Coordinates of C-alpha atoms in Angstrom, one line a residue:
X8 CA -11.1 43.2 -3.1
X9 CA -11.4 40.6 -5.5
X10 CA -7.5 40.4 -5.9
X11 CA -6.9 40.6 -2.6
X12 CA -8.9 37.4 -2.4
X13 CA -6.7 35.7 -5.3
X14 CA -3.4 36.8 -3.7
X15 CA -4.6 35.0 -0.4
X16 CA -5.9 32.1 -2.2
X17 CA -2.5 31.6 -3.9
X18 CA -0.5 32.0 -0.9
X19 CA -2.8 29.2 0.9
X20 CA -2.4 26.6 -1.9
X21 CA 0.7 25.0 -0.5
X22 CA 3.2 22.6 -1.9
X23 CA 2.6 20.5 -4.6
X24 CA 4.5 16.2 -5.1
X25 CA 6.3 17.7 -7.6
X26 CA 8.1 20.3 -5.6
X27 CA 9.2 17.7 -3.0
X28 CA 11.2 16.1 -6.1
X29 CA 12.7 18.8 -7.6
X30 CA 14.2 20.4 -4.5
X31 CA 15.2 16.7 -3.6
X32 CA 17.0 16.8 -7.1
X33 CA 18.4 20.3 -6.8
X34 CA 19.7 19.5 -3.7
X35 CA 22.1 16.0 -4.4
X36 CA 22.7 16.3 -7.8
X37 CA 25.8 13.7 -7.5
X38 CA 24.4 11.2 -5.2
X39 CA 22.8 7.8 -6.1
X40 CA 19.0 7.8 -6.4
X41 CA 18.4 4.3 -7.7
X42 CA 20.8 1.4 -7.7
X43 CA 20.9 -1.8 -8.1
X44 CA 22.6 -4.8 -9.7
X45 CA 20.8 -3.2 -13.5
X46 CA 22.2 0.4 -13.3
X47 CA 22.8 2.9 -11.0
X48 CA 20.9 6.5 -11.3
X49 CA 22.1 9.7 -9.9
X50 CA 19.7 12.3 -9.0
X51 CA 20.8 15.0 -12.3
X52 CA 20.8 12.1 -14.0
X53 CA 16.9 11.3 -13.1
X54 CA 16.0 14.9 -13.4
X55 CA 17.3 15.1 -16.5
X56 CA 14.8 11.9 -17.4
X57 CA 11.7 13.9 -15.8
X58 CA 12.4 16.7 -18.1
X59 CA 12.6 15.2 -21.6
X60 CA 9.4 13.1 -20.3
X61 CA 7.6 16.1 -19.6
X62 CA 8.4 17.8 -22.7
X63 CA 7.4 14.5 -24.7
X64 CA 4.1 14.8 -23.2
X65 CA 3.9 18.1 -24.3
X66 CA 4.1 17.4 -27.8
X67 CA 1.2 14.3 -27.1
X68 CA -1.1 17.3 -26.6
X69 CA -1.5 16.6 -22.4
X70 CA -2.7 19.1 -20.7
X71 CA -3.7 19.6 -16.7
X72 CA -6.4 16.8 -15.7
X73 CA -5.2 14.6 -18.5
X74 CA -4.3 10.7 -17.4
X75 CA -1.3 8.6 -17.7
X76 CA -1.2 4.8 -16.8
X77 CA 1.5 2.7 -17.0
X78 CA 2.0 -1.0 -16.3
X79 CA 5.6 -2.2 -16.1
X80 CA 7.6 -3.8 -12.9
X81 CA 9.9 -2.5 -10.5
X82 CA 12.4 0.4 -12.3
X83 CA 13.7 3.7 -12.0
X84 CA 12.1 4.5 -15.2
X85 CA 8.3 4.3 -13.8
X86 CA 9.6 6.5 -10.9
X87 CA 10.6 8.8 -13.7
X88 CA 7.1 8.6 -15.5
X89 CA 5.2 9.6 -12.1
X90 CA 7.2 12.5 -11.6
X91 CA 6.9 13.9 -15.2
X92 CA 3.3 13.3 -14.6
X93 CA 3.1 14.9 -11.4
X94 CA 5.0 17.9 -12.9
X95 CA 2.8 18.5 -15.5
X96 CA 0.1 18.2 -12.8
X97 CA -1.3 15.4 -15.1
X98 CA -3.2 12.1 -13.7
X99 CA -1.1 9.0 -12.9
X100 CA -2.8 5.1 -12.6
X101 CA -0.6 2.9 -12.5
X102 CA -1.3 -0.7 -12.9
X103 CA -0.6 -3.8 -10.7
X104 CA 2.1 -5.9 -12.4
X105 CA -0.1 -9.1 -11.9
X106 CA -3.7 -7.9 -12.2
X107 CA -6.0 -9.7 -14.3
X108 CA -6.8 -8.4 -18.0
X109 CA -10.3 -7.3 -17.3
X110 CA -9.2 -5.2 -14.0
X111 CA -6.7 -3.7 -16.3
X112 CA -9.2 -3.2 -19.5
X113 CA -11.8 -1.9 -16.6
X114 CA -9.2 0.7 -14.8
X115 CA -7.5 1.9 -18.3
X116 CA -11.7 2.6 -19.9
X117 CA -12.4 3.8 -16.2
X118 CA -10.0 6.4 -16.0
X119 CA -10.4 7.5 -19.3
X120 CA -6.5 7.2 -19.4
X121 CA -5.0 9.4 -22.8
X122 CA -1.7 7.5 -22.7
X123 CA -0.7 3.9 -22.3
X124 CA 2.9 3.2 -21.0
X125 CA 3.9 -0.7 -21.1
X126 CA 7.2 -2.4 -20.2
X127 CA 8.4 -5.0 -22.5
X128 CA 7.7 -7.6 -19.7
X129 CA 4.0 -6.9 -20.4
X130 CA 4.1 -6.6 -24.2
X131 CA 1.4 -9.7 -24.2
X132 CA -0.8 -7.9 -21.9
X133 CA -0.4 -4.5 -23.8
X134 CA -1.7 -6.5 -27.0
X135 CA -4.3 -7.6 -25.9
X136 CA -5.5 -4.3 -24.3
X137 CA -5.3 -2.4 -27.3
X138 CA -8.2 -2.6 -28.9
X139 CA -10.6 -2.8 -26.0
X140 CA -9.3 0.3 -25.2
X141 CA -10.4 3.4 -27.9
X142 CA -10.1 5.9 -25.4
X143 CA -6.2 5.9 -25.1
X144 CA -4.6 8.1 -27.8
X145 CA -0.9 7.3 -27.4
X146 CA 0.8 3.5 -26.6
X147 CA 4.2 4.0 -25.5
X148 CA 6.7 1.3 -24.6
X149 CA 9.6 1.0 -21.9
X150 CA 11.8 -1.4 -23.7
X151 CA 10.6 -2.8 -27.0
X152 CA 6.9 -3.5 -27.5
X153 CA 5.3 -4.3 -31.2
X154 CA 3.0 -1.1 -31.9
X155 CA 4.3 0.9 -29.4
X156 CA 6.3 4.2 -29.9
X157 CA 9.8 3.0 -27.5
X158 CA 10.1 5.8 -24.8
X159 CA 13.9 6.2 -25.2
X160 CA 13.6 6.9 -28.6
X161 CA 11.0 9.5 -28.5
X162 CA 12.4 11.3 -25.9
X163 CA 16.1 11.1 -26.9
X164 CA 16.5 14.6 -28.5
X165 CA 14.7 16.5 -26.1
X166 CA 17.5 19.2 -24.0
X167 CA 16.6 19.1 -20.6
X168 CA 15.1 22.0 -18.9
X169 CA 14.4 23.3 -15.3
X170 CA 12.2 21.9 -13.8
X171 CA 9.3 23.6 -13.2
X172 CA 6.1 22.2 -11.1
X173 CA 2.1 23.2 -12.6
X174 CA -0.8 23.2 -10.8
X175 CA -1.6 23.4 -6.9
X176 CA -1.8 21.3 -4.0
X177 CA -5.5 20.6 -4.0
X178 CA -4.9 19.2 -8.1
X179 CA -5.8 15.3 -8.0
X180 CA -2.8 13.7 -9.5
X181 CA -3.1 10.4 -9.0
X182 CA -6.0 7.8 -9.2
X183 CA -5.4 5.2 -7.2
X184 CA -7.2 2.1 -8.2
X185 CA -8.5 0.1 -5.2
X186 CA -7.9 -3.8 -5.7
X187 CA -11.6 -4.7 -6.2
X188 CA -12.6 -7.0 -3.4
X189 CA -15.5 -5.0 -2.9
X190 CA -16.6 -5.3 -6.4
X191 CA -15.0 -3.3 -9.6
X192 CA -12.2 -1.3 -8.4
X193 CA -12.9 2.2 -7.5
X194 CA -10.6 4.9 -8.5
X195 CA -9.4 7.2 -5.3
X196 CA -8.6 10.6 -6.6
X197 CA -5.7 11.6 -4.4
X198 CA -4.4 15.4 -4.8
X199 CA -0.7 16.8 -3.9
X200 CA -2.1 17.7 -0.5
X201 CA -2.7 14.2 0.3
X202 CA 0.6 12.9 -1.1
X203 CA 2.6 15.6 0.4
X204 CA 0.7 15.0 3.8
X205 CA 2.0 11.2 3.5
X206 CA 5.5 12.1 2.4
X207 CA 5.9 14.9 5.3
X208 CA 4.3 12.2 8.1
X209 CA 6.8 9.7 6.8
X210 CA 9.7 11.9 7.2
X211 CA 8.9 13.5 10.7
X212 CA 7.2 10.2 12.2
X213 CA 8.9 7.4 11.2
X214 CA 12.6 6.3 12.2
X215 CA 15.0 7.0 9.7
X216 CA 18.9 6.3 9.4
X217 CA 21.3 9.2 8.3
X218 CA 22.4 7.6 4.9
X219 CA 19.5 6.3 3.7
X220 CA 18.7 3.2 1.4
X221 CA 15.4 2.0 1.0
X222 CA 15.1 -1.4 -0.2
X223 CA 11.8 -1.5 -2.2
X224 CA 10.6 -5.2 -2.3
X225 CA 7.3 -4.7 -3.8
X226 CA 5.4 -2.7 -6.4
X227 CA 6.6 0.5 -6.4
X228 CA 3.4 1.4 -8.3
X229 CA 1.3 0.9 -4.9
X230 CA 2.2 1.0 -1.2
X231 CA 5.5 0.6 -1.6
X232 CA 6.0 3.5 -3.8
X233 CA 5.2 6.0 -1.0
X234 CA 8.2 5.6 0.8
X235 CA 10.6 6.7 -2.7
X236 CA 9.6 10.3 -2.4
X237 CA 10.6 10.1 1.2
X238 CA 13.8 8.3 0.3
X239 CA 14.7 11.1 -1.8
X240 CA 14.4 13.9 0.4
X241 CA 16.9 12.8 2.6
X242 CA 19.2 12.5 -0.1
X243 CA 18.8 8.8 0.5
X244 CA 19.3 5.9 -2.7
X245 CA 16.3 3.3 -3.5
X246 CA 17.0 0.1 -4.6
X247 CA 14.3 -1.6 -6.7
X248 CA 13.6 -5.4 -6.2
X249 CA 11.5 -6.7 -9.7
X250 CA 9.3 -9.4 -6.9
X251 CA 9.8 -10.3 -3.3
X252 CA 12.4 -13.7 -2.9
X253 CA 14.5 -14.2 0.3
X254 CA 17.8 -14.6 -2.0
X255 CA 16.9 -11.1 -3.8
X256 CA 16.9 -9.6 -0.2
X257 CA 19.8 -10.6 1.5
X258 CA 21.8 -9.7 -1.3
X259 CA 19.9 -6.6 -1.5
X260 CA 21.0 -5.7 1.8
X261 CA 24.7 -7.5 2.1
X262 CA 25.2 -5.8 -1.3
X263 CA 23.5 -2.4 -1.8
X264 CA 24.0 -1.9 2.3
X265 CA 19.8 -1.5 2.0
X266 CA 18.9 -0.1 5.8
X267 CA 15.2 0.1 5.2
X268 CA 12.5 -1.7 3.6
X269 CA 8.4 -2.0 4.0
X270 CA 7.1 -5.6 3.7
X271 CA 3.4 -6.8 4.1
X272 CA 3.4 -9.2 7.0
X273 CA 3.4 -12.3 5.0
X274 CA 6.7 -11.6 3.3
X275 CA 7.9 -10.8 7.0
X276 CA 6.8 -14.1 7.8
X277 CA 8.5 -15.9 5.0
X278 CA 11.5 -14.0 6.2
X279 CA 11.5 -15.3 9.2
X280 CA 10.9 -18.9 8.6
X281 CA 13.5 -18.8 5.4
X282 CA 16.5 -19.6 7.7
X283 CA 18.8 -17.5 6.4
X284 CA 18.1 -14.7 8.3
X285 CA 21.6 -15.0 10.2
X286 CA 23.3 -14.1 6.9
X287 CA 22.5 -10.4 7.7
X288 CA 23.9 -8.1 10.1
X289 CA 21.1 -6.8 11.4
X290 CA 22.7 -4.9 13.5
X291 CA 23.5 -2.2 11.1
X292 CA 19.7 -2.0 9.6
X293 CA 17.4 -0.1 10.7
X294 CA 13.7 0.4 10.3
X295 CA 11.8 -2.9 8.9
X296 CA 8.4 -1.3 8.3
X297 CA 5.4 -3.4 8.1
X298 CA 1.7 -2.7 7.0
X299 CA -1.2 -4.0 4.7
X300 CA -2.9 -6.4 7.1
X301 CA -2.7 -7.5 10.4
X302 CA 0.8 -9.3 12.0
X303 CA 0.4 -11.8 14.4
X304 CA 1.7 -10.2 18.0
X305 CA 3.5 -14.0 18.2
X306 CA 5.4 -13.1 15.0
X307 CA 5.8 -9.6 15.6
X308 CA 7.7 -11.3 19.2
X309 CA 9.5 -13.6 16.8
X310 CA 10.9 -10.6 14.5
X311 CA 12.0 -8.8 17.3
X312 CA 14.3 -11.5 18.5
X313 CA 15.7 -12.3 15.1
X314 CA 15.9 -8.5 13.4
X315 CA 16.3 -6.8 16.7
X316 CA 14.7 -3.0 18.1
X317 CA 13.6 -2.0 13.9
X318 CA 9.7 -2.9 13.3
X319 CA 7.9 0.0 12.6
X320 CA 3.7 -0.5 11.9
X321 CA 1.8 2.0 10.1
X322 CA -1.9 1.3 9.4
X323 CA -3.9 3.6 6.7
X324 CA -5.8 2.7 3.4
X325 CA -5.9 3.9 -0.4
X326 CA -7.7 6.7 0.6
X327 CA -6.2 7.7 3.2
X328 CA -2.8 6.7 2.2
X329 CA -0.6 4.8 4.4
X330 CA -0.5 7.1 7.6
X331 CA -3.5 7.0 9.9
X332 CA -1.6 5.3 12.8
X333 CA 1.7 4.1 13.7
X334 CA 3.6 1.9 16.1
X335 CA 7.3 3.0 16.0
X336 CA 10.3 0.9 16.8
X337 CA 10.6 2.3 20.4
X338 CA 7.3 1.5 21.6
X339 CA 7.7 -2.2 19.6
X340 CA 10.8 -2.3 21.8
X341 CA 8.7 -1.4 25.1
X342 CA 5.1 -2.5 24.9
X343 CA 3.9 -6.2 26.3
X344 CA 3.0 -8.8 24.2
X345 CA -0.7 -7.9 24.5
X346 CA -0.1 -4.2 23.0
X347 CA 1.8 -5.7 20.1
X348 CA -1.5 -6.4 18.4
X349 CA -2.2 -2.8 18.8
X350 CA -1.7 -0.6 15.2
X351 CA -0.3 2.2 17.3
X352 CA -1.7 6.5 17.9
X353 CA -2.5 8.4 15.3
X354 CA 0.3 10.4 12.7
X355 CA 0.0 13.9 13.8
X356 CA -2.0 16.6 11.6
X357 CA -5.0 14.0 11.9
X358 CA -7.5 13.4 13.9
X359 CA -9.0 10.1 14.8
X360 CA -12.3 8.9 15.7
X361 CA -14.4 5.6 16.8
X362 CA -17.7 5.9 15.7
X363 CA -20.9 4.2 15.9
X364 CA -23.5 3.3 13.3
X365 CA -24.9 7.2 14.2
X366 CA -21.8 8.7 13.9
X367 CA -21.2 8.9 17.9
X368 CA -17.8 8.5 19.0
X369 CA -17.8 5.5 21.4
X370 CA -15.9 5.4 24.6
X371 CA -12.7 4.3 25.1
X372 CA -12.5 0.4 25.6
X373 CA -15.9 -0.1 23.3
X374 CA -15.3 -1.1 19.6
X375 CA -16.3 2.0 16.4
X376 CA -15.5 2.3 12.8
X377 CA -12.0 3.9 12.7
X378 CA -13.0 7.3 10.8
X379 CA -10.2 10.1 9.9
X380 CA -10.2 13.6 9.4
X381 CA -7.0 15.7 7.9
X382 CA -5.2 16.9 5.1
X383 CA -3.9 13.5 4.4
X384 CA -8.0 12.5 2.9
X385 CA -9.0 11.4 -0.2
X386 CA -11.2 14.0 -2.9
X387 CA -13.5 11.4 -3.3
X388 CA -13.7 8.5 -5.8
X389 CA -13.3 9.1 -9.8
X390 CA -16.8 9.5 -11.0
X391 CA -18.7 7.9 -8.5
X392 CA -20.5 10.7 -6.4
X393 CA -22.9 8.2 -3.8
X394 CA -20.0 6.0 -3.2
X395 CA -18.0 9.1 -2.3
X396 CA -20.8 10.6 -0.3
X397 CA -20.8 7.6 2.0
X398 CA -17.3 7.6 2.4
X399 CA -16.9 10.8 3.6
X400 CA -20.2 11.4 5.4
X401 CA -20.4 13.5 8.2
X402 CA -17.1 15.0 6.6
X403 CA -15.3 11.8 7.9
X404 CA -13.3 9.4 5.8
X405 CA -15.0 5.9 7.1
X406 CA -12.5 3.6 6.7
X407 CA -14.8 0.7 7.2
X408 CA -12.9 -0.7 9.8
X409 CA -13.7 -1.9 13.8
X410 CA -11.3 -0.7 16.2
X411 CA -10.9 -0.1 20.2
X412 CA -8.9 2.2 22.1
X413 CA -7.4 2.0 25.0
X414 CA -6.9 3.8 28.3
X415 CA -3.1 4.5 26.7
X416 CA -4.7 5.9 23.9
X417 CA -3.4 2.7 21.5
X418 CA -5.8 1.5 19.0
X419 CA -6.7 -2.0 17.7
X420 CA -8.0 -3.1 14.8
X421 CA -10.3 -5.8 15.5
X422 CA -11.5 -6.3 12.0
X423 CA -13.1 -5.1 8.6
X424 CA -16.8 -4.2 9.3
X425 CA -16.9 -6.5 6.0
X426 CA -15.0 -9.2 7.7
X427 CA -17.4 -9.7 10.5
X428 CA -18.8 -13.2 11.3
X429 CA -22.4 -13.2 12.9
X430 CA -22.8 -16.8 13.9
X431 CA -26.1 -17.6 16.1
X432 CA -26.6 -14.0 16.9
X433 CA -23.1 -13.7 18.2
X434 CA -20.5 -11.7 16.9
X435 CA -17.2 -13.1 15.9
X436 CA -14.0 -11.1 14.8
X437 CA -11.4 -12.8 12.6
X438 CA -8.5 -10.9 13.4
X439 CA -8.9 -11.7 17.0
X440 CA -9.5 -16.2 16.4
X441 CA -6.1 -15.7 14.1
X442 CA -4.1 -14.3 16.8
X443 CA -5.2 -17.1 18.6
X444 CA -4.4 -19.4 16.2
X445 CA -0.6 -18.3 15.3
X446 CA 0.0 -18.4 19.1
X447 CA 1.2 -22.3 18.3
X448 CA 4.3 -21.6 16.6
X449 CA 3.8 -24.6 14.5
X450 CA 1.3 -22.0 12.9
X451 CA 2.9 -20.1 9.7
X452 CA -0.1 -18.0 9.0
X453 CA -4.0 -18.2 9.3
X454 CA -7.1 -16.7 7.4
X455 CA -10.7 -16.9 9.3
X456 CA -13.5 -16.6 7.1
X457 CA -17.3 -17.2 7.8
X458 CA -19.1 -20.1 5.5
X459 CA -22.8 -20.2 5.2
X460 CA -24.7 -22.7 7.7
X461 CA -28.6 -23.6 7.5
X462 CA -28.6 -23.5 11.5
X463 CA -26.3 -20.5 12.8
X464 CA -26.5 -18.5 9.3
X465 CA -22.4 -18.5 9.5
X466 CA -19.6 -20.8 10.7
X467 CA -16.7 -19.8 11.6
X468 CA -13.7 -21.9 9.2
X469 CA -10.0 -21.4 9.6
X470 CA -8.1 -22.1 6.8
X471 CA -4.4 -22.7 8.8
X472 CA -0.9 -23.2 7.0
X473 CA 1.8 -24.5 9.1
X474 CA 5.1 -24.3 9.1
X475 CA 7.6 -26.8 7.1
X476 CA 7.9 -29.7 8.9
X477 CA 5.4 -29.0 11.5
X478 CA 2.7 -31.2 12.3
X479 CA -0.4 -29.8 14.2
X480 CA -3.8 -31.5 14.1
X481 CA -7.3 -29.1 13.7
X482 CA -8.6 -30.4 16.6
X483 CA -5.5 -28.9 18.9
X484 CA -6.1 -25.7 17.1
X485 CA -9.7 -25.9 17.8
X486 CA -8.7 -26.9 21.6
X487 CA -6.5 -23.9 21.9
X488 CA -8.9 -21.3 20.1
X489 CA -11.7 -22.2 22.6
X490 CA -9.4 -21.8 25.3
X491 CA -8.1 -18.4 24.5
X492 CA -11.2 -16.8 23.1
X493 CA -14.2 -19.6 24.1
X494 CA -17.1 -21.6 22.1
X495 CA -18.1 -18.9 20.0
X496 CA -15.1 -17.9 18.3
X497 CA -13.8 -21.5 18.2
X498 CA -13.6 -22.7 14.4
X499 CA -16.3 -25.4 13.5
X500 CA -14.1 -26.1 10.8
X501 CA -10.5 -26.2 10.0
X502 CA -8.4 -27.0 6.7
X503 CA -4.7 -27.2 7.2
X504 CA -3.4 -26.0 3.6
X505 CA 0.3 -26.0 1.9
X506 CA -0.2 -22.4 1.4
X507 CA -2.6 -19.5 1.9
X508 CA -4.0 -17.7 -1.4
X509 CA -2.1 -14.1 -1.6
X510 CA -3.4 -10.7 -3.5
X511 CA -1.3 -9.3 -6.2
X512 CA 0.6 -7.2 -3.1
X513 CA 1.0 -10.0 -1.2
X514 CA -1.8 -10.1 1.7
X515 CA -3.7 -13.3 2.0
X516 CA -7.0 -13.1 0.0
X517 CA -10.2 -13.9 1.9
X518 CA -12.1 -13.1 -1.0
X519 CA -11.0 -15.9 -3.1
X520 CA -11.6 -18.4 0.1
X521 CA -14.8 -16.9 0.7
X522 CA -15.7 -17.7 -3.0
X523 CA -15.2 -21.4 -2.2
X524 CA -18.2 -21.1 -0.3
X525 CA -20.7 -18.3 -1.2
X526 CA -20.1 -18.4 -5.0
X527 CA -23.7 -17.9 -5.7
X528 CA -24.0 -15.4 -3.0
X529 CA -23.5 -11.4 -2.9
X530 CA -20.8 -12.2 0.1
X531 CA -18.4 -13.7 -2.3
X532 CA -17.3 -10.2 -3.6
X533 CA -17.4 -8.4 -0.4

């Protein structure tokens, strides 16, 4: 009986990251899988990498469970690390390219990583880490890096070998590091079913061209990154941008033919004010997919006059990565203004819930924490057991955000439960007073934060960057805020700025504006 048990278990376990790539790999040998104006990969060529990786960590002693962190920017090479590590059905953390040195100390001691792998564009960094960080038993190096064994060499006379996947779909393979704006950054333990979940609703749900080429403009250690595997299974070829520029992607995509990218909706924006958008055919790309924080519906209207039918939204978080809903390029092409603020229906294989502060769903029309349930969840967060009970109480992922949904069954973000603005009793929702505020197309981008206030406990402040050579007082902004949404939401303050603060992936960072004005208060790090 007990075997029977086993066999069933087995055949239940399902398809691990790793298998994804190595079919992808058996399956185009010849073609291109990274190019770019640095080198150009083929797929038996990055196989060939993954293998001699693997057996290099072999020899380090790694095992099953064992963790792996790497810091390094944009190249084929850290794809190659992930997949050796995912192979091996070892842990990958990979680090963001311009985190600060006590995140980095904090997530390398934190994730009780065994090996260190550094690019030599981060060989200061790497120095410095060293020896605040005992744990890590083995300090390689991409490139040249004083102390560090050089990968190349140490995995130069290694004889490739097939390519064989360990360990199971339910096998956490990844921590994924959140970026710390609620406090030290948490480490979400995502397994092969969750990965291969986001990889599978990537290829059946988003829009795809036949000969793929995926221009990755950020880090291809976070967000980004997701769409490689993807890439790869089409037989498609990524090319890796080293940091977002307008020049580095119109020649990406006048040179490489790039047909696809993902962009957080500032880089869209900076896209489409850059005038030189009419240096692209645009008719021959395809999908322009956009996440990480809200897009204006004005500018979403704005991209879909200059780029054409190819905006794709998808809205998810670390831990539920990337794919909770999506608004594809038809229905960008068909909605009304007023549903382009919406984040779209859910991916399918999920399910997804509004509910209140008693875990009730709410009706349609009446706003609820946006809470998720599928294969595509989180295990939990590394080592911290009440932070993961919260999270996934009532065996929901709470993402800790405030949506509607409509009679159409389209959701709407209205905001991040943290986020919210109680001023004189009343509720006030960011999200909603910066749509209001980029109406003005004077208006590059907006971020509206609450400020602390003897009388109303908080005021809402806009902090408002226009466009290059635009003039707009704050008192027309005020004007038209309190006409579109009334007195409440109106901003009792605005600060025109040169430019809004940005996160290491590009989104605009409330919590460093909110630290102008609650620096001695808990809500600074929320």
């Amino acid at each position: 009986m007990s075997n029977e048990i086993n066999i069933a278990s087995a055949l239940h376990r399902g398809a691990t990251v790793a298998d994804l790539i190595v079919s992808a790999i058996a399956r185009f040998p010849e073609r291109p899988a990274f190019a770019n104006d640095e080198a150009t990969v083929s797929y038996r060529e990055l196989g060939h990498m993954i293998s001699r990786i693997a057996q290099h960590f072999d020899d380090l002693g790694l095992r099953p469970g064992d963790t792996v962190a790497q810091l390094g920017v944009n190249r084929f090479e850290v794809f190659a690390v992930i997949a050796a590590i995912y192979l091996r059905g070892l842990r990958s953390v990979t680090l963001h390219a311009t985190g600060s040195e006590a995140d980095h100390e904090y997530v390398l001691n934190d994730s009780t990583a065994d090996v260190f792998i550094v690019d030599e564009y981060h060989r200061a960094r790497a120095e410095a880490l060293k020896p605040r960080c005992p744990r890590v038993r083995a300090w390689l190096s991409i490139g040249k890096v004083p102390g560090h064994v050089e990968l190349a060499s140490a995995i130069r006379d290694y004889t490739p070998q097939p390519l064989v996947p360990t360990g199971d779909s339910e096998q956490v393979i990844r921590l994924a590091y959140t970026g710390g704006t609620t406090g030290r950054p948490k480490g979400v333990m995502l397994s092969s079913r969750a990965l291969v979940t986001n990889a599978l609703l990537d290829l059946s749900t988003k829009d795809w061209p036949t000969d793929v080429r995926y221009l990755c403009v950020a880090p291809i250690s976070h967000g980004a990154g997701s769409l490689v595997i993807p890439t790869l299974m089409q037989g498609g070829c990524v090319t890796l941008l080293r940091g977002f520029s307008i020049d580095g992607v119109i020649a990406a995509i006048n040179t490489h033919g790039c047909n696809v990218t993902w962009m957080v909706p500032t880089m869209l924006y900076g896209l489409l004010d850059s005038g030189r958008t009419g240096e692209v055919d645009w008719s021959r790309f395809h999908s322009l997919i956009y996440s990480g924080a809200p897009a204006s519906p004005t500018r979403i209207r704005q991209a879909l006059a200059t780029f054409g039918p190819v905006l794709i939204q998808s809205y998810g978080q670390t831990e539920a990565p990337n794919d909770i809903l999506i608004l594809g390029r038809r229905e960008h092409a068909e909605l009304a203004d007023a549903q382009l603020s919406s984040a779209g229906r859910p991916y399918p294989q999920l399910r997804v819930c509004l509910l209140d502060e008693h875990g009730v769903e709410v009706p349609d029309g009446q706003r609820g924490e946006v809470c998720v349930r599928g294969p595509l969840v989180m295990s939990g967060y590394f080592n911290r057991p009440e932070e993961t009970a919260a999270a996934l109480a009532g065996d929901w992922l709470h993402t800790g955000d405030v949506a509607y949904k409509d009679a159409d069954g389209l959701y709407y973000i209205v905001d991040r439960k943290k986020d919210l603005i109680i001023s004189g009793g009343f509720n006030v929702y960011p999200k909603e007073v910066e749509d209001a505020i980029c109406v003005n197309p004077a208006v590059a981008a907006a971020a509206v934060i609450g400020i602390p206030d003897a009388k109303w406990g908080e005021l809402v402040m806009a902090y408002v960057q226009l466009k290059e050579g635009c003039v707009l007082s704050e008192e027309q902004i005020t004007a038209e805020v309190r006409l579109a949404k009334g007195a409440v939401a109106t901003p009792k303050r605005v600060e025109l700025v040169s430019a809004l603060p940005l996160t290491a992936l590009g989104k605009i960072d409330k919590k460093a504006l909110r630290a102008r004005h609650w620096a001695s208060d808990a809500r600074a790090v929320n």
